[in-house]
Tab-separated table of C-alpha atoms in Angstrom:
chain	number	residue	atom	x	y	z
T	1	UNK	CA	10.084	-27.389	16.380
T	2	UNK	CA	8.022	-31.005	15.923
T	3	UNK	CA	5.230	-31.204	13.780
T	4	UNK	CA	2.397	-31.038	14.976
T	5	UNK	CA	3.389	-29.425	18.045
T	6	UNK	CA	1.670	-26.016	18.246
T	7	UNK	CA	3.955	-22.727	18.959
T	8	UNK	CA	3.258	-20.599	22.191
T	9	UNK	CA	2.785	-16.760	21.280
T	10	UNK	CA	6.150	-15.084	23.171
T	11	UNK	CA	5.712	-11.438	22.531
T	12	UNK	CA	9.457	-10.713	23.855
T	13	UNK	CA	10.644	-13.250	21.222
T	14	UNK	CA	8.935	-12.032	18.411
T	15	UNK	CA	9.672	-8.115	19.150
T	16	UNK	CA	13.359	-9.890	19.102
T	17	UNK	CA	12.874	-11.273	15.742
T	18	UNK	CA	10.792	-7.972	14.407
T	19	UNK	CA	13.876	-5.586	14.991
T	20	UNK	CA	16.174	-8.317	13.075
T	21	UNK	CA	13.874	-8.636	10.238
T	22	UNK	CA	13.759	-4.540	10.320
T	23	UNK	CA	17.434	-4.579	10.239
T	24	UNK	CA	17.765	-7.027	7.682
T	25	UNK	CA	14.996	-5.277	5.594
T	26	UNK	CA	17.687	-1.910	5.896
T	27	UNK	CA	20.609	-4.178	4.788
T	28	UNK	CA	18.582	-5.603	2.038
T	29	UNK	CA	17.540	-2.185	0.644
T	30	UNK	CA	21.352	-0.851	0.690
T	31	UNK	CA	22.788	-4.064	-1.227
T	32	UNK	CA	19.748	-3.453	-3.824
T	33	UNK	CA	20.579	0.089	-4.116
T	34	UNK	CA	23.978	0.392	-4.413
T	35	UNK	CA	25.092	-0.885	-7.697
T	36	UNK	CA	28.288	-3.043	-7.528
T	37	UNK	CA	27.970	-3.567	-3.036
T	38	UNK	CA	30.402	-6.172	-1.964
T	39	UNK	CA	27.848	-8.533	-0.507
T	40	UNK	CA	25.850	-8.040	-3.409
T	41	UNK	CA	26.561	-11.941	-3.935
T	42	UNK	CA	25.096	-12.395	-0.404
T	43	UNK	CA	21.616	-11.077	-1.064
T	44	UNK	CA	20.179	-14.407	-1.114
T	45	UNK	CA	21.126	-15.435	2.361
T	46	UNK	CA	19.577	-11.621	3.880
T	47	UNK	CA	17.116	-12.549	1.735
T	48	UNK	CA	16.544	-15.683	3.873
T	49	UNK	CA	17.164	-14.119	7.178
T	50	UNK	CA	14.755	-11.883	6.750
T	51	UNK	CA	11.783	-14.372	5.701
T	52	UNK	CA	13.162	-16.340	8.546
T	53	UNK	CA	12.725	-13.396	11.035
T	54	UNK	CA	9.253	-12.038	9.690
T	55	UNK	CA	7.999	-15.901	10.066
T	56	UNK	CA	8.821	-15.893	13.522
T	57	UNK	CA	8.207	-12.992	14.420
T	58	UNK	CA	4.327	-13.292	12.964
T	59	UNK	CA	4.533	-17.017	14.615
T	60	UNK	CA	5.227	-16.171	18.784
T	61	UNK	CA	2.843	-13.202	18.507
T	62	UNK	CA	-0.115	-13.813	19.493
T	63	UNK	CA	-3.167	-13.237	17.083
T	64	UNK	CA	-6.865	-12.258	16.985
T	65	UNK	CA	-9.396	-14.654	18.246
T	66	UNK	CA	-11.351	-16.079	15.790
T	67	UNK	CA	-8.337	-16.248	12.783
């Protein structure tokens, strides 16, 4: 995306983006609560993923007139 440029709302896209971030949200939760989970080390990068996902997914949906 340019700056400046402002983002269309695309519902489809950000229902997309809402299940990943739900399914990284579930992934998250098991690495956090399993003590010694192999991709404990990888935490940071669902971590990521998921803020990446929510953003989008909050960005293409589109969003009460007058906020």
């Amino acid at each position: 995306m340019a700056f400046g440029r402002k983002q269309q709302p695309s519902e489809a896209f950000a229902a997309e983006e809402q299940n990943r971030a739900d399914g990284l949200a579930r992934r998250i939760d098991t690495i956090t609560s399993t003590p010694g989970h192999p991709s404990t080390g990888s935490l940071p990068h669902y971590q990521a993923a998921y803020q990446n996902a929510s953003g989008n997914a909050a960005a293409h949906t589109v969003q009460p007139e007058g906020r």
